[in-house]
Amino acid sequence: MRFHFTFELENEVIDINYRRKILSFLKNAIEKSDKQFYQELYGNGSNTNKDFTMSVYFVPETQYGTETISVKSKRVIVNMSTPDSFTGIQLYNAMCGQKFIKYRFSGENSLRLVKIQNEKEKLITQNRAVFNTMSPIVIRDHNRENGRDWFYTFEDESAVDILKRNLEAELSGKFQRDISHDIRQLKVEFVRMKKVIIKNYELKIPCSLGIFSMEGEQYLLQYLYQRGVGAKRSLCFGMLDLI
């Protein structure tokens, strides 16, 4: 399931750390729509692996500063995708419940959802697909013992191995059979990528943007297209478009 949400800003200037504002809006919408679903996703500081991804597009003209972004149009588009129909319905209903309601995320600015569109998903029919990133890919290596994170980009030799290792853990139990072998057999080729540094909360995260290909089982490519790849997908990272 794939959705396209158009927002209006009250003020054209928004913080460079805008992803947390979008997440704040979404969490508020979900909590008001279905408290049980909210608890499953975010209750008690839950670190649950979320089965959806998002991307943000500022309608031109925009000017990027060190700490802020000036969006002259005051229009923000949030794209959302999920492979899970239940999650998709819950997210859609939550957003519908907030349509035309002003949500203040700071003393100077607010978001108002003004348009909701369903988008048709593309179908992958072969064992190789080429993707363009709609939001940056975060490749994270998390050490459970000390809680520290290391971040990698397409420039690092170990990036693909870490990406696939994380996928094995994240997709464990998502299918009726063990798909770890299919994940290990995935071939990832970075075609035309660039490294970007994204401020997210207090972190500055190195990420990857651009065009890459994946070769593997058709069902797995379709699932990753719908779900996104990498870490922090529900924070507006890792969303893909099929090209």
CSV table of C-alpha atoms in Angstrom, one decimal:
chain,number,residue,atom,x,y,z
A,1,MET,CA,0.0,0.0,0.0
A,2,ARG,CA,1.3,3.4,-1.0
A,3,PHE,CA,0.0,6.9,0.0
A,4,HIS,CA,0.7,10.5,-0.8
A,5,PHE,CA,-0.1,13.2,1.8
A,6,THR,CA,0.0,16.9,1.1
A,7,PHE,CA,0.5,19.3,4.0
A,8,GLU,CA,0.5,23.0,4.3
A,9,LEU,CA,2.9,24.9,6.6
A,10,GLU,CA,1.8,27.9,8.6
A,11,ASN,CA,5.2,29.4,8.3
A,12,GLU,CA,7.6,28.8,5.3
A,13,VAL,CA,10.6,28.3,7.6
A,14,ILE,CA,11.0,24.8,9.0
A,15,ASP,CA,13.8,23.3,11.1
A,16,ILE,CA,16.4,21.2,9.3
A,17,ASN,CA,15.5,18.4,11.7
A,18,TYR,CA,12.0,18.2,10.1
A,19,ARG,CA,11.8,14.4,10.3
A,20,ARG,CA,11.0,14.5,14.0
A,21,LYS,CA,8.1,17.0,13.2
A,22,ILE,CA,6.6,14.6,10.7
A,23,LEU,CA,6.9,11.7,13.1
A,24,SER,CA,5.3,13.8,15.9
A,25,PHE,CA,2.3,14.5,13.6
A,26,LEU,CA,2.1,10.8,12.7
A,27,LYS,CA,2.3,9.6,16.3
A,28,ASN,CA,-0.4,12.1,17.3
A,29,ALA,CA,-2.7,10.9,14.5
A,30,ILE,CA,-2.2,7.2,15.3
A,31,GLU,CA,-2.8,7.7,19.1
A,32,LYS,CA,-6.0,9.6,18.4
A,33,SER,CA,-7.2,7.0,15.9
A,34,ASP,CA,-6.3,3.7,17.6
A,35,LYS,CA,-4.6,3.7,21.0
A,36,GLN,CA,-3.9,-0.1,20.9
A,37,PHE,CA,-2.1,0.2,17.6
A,38,TYR,CA,-0.2,3.2,18.9
A,39,GLN,CA,0.9,1.1,21.9
A,40,GLU,CA,2.1,-1.6,19.6
A,41,LEU,CA,4.2,0.8,17.7
A,42,TYR,CA,5.4,3.3,20.2
A,43,GLY,CA,4.2,2.3,23.7
A,44,ASN,CA,6.6,2.5,26.6
A,45,GLY,CA,9.4,3.7,24.3
A,46,SER,CA,9.0,0.6,22.1
A,47,ASN,CA,11.8,0.0,19.6
A,48,THR,CA,9.5,-2.2,17.5
A,49,ASN,CA,10.6,-2.7,13.9
A,50,LYS,CA,8.1,-0.7,11.9
A,51,ASP,CA,6.7,-2.2,8.7
A,52,PHE,CA,6.5,1.1,6.8
A,53,THR,CA,8.7,3.7,5.3
A,54,MET,CA,8.3,7.4,4.5
A,55,SER,CA,9.9,10.1,2.4
A,56,VAL,CA,9.4,13.9,2.5
A,57,TYR,CA,9.4,16.3,-0.5
A,58,PHE,CA,9.3,20.1,-0.2
A,59,VAL,CA,7.4,21.6,-3.1
A,60,PRO,CA,9.8,24.2,-4.8
A,61,GLU,CA,11.0,26.8,-4.3
A,62,THR,CA,13.1,25.8,-1.4
A,63,GLN,CA,16.3,27.3,0.2
A,64,TYR,CA,18.4,25.2,2.6
A,65,GLY,CA,20.3,26.8,5.4
A,66,THR,CA,22.5,25.4,8.1
A,67,GLU,CA,19.6,25.0,10.7
A,68,THR,CA,16.5,25.7,8.7
A,69,ILE,CA,14.8,25.2,5.3
A,70,SER,CA,12.7,27.9,3.7
A,71,VAL,CA,9.8,26.4,1.8
A,72,LYS,CA,8.4,29.2,-0.3
A,73,SER,CA,5.3,27.2,-1.4
A,74,LYS,CA,4.6,26.2,2.2
A,75,ARG,CA,3.7,22.8,0.7
A,76,VAL,CA,5.2,19.5,2.0
A,77,ILE,CA,4.5,16.1,0.5
A,78,VAL,CA,4.9,13.0,2.7
A,79,ASN,CA,5.0,9.6,0.9
A,80,MET,CA,4.3,6.4,2.8
A,81,SER,CA,4.6,2.8,1.8
A,82,THR,CA,4.0,-0.6,3.6
A,83,PRO,CA,3.8,-4.2,2.5
A,84,ASP,CA,1.2,-4.9,5.3
A,85,SER,CA,-2.4,-4.2,4.5
A,86,PHE,CA,-3.4,-4.0,8.2
A,87,THR,CA,-0.7,-1.4,8.9
A,88,GLY,CA,-1.6,0.4,5.8
A,89,ILE,CA,-5.3,0.7,6.7
A,90,GLN,CA,-4.4,1.8,10.2
A,91,LEU,CA,-2.1,4.5,9.0
A,92,TYR,CA,-4.5,5.7,6.3
A,93,ASN,CA,-7.4,5.9,8.8
A,94,ALA,CA,-5.2,7.8,11.3
A,95,MET,CA,-4.2,10.4,8.7
A,96,CYS,CA,-7.8,10.8,7.4
A,97,GLY,CA,-8.8,11.6,11.0
A,98,GLN,CA,-6.4,14.6,11.0
A,99,LYS,CA,-7.3,16.0,7.6
A,100,PHE,CA,-7.7,19.8,7.7
A,101,ILE,CA,-6.8,19.9,11.5
A,102,LYS,CA,-3.9,22.2,12.3
A,103,TYR,CA,-1.1,20.5,14.2
A,104,ARG,CA,1.3,22.8,16.0
A,105,PHE,CA,4.8,21.4,16.3
A,106,SER,CA,6.5,24.6,17.5
A,107,GLY,CA,5.6,28.0,18.7
A,108,GLU,CA,6.1,29.5,15.3
A,109,ASN,CA,4.8,26.7,12.9
A,110,SER,CA,2.2,24.1,12.3
A,111,LEU,CA,1.2,21.4,9.8
A,112,ARG,CA,-2.2,20.9,8.2
A,113,LEU,CA,-3.0,17.9,6.1
A,114,VAL,CA,-5.0,19.0,3.1
A,115,LYS,CA,-4.9,16.2,0.6
A,116,ILE,CA,-4.8,12.4,0.7
A,117,GLN,CA,-4.1,10.2,-2.3
A,118,ASN,CA,-3.7,6.4,-2.8
A,119,GLU,CA,-0.8,5.6,-5.1
A,120,LYS,CA,-0.7,2.5,-7.4
A,121,GLU,CA,2.2,0.2,-6.5
A,122,LYS,CA,4.5,-1.0,-9.3
A,123,LEU,CA,4.9,-4.7,-9.8
A,124,ILE,CA,8.3,-6.4,-10.0
A,125,THR,CA,8.1,-9.3,-12.4
A,126,GLN,CA,11.8,-10.2,-12.8
A,127,ASN,CA,14.6,-11.2,-10.5
A,128,ARG,CA,16.4,-7.9,-10.9
A,129,ALA,CA,15.1,-4.4,-10.2
A,130,VAL,CA,16.6,-0.9,-10.3
A,131,PHE,CA,15.6,1.6,-7.6
A,132,ASN,CA,15.9,5.3,-6.9
A,133,THR,CA,16.0,6.3,-3.3
A,134,MET,CA,13.1,8.6,-2.3
A,135,SER,CA,14.7,9.1,1.1
A,136,PRO,CA,18.2,8.5,2.3
A,137,ILE,CA,19.3,4.9,3.1
A,138,VAL,CA,20.7,4.4,6.6
A,139,ILE,CA,23.0,1.4,7.0
A,140,ARG,CA,23.5,0.9,10.7
A,141,ASP,CA,25.6,-1.6,12.6
A,142,HIS,CA,24.2,-1.8,16.2
A,143,ASN,CA,26.2,-3.3,19.1
A,144,ARG,CA,23.8,-4.8,21.5
A,145,GLU,CA,26.3,-5.1,24.3
A,146,ASN,CA,27.3,-1.4,24.6
A,147,GLY,CA,24.3,0.1,22.7
A,148,ARG,CA,26.6,1.9,20.3
A,149,ASP,CA,25.8,2.5,16.6
A,150,TRP,CA,28.1,2.7,13.6
A,151,PHE,CA,26.8,4.1,10.3
A,152,TYR,CA,28.0,3.1,6.8
A,153,THR,CA,27.4,4.3,3.3
A,154,PHE,CA,27.7,2.8,-0.2
A,155,GLU,CA,31.4,3.8,-0.1
A,156,ASP,CA,32.2,1.2,2.6
A,157,GLU,CA,33.1,-2.3,1.6
A,158,SER,CA,31.1,-3.9,4.4
A,159,ALA,CA,27.9,-1.9,3.7
A,160,VAL,CA,26.1,-4.6,1.7
A,161,ASP,CA,27.0,-7.3,4.2
A,162,ILE,CA,25.7,-5.2,7.1
A,163,LEU,CA,22.5,-4.3,5.1
A,164,LYS,CA,21.8,-8.0,4.5
A,165,ARG,CA,22.6,-9.1,8.0
A,166,ASN,CA,20.2,-6.6,9.4
A,167,LEU,CA,17.5,-7.7,6.9
A,168,GLU,CA,17.8,-11.3,8.2
A,169,ALA,CA,17.1,-10.2,11.7
A,170,GLU,CA,14.3,-7.7,10.7
A,171,LEU,CA,12.5,-10.2,8.4
A,172,SER,CA,12.7,-13.2,10.7
A,173,GLY,CA,9.2,-14.6,11.2
A,174,LYS,CA,7.7,-12.3,8.6
A,175,PHE,CA,7.2,-15.1,6.1
A,176,GLN,CA,5.8,-18.6,6.4
A,177,ARG,CA,9.3,-20.1,5.8
A,178,ASP,CA,12.9,-19.2,6.6
A,179,ILE,CA,14.1,-16.7,3.9
A,180,SER,CA,17.5,-16.1,5.3
A,181,HIS,CA,19.1,-18.0,2.4
A,182,ASP,CA,17.3,-15.8,-0.1
A,183,ILE,CA,18.5,-12.6,1.7
A,184,ARG,CA,22.1,-13.9,1.7
A,185,GLN,CA,21.8,-14.5,-2.0
A,186,LEU,CA,20.7,-10.9,-2.7
A,187,LYS,CA,23.1,-9.0,-5.0
A,188,VAL,CA,23.2,-5.3,-4.5
A,189,GLU,CA,25.0,-3.0,-6.9
A,190,PHE,CA,25.3,0.8,-6.3
A,191,VAL,CA,24.9,2.4,-9.7
A,192,ARG,CA,25.0,6.1,-9.1
A,193,MET,CA,25.0,7.1,-5.5
A,194,LYS,CA,26.1,10.0,-3.3
A,195,LYS,CA,26.9,10.3,0.3
A,196,VAL,CA,24.8,12.8,2.4
A,197,ILE,CA,24.9,13.8,6.0
A,198,ILE,CA,21.5,14.0,7.6
A,199,LYS,CA,20.7,15.6,11.0
A,200,ASN,CA,18.3,13.4,12.9
A,201,TYR,CA,17.6,14.5,16.5
A,202,GLU,CA,21.0,15.0,17.9
A,203,LEU,CA,22.8,12.8,15.4
A,204,LYS,CA,24.4,13.6,12.1
A,205,ILE,CA,24.1,10.4,10.1
A,206,PRO,CA,26.0,9.5,7.0
A,207,CYS,CA,23.5,8.2,4.4
A,208,SER,CA,23.3,7.0,0.8
A,209,LEU,CA,21.1,8.6,-2.0
A,210,GLY,CA,20.8,7.7,-5.6
A,211,ILE,CA,20.2,4.7,-7.9
A,212,PHE,CA,21.1,1.1,-7.1
A,213,SER,CA,20.0,-2.4,-8.2
A,214,MET,CA,19.1,-5.6,-6.4
A,215,GLU,CA,19.0,-9.1,-7.9
A,216,GLY,CA,17.3,-11.9,-6.1
A,217,GLU,CA,13.9,-13.6,-5.6
A,218,GLN,CA,11.1,-11.6,-7.1
A,219,TYR,CA,8.9,-11.8,-3.9
A,220,LEU,CA,11.7,-10.4,-1.8
A,221,LEU,CA,12.4,-7.5,-4.2
A,222,GLN,CA,8.7,-6.6,-4.2
A,223,TYR,CA,8.6,-6.7,-0.4
A,224,LEU,CA,11.7,-4.5,0.0
A,225,TYR,CA,10.2,-2.0,-2.6
A,226,GLN,CA,7.1,-1.8,-0.5
A,227,ARG,CA,8.8,-1.8,2.9
A,228,GLY,CA,12.0,0.2,2.2
A,229,VAL,CA,15.5,-0.7,3.1
A,230,GLY,CA,17.9,0.2,5.9
A,231,ALA,CA,17.4,1.5,9.4
A,232,LYS,CA,15.0,4.2,10.6
A,233,ARG,CA,12.6,3.8,7.8
A,234,SER,CA,9.6,5.1,9.8
A,235,LEU,CA,11.6,8.3,10.4
A,236,CYS,CA,11.5,9.1,6.7
A,237,PHE,CA,14.5,7.0,5.6
A,238,GLY,CA,14.9,4.2,3.1
A,239,MET,CA,11.9,4.6,0.8
A,240,LEU,CA,12.3,3.4,-2.8
A,241,ASP,CA,10.9,4.0,-6.2
A,242,LEU,CA,11.1,1.4,-8.9
A,243,ILE,CA,12.6,2.7,-12.1
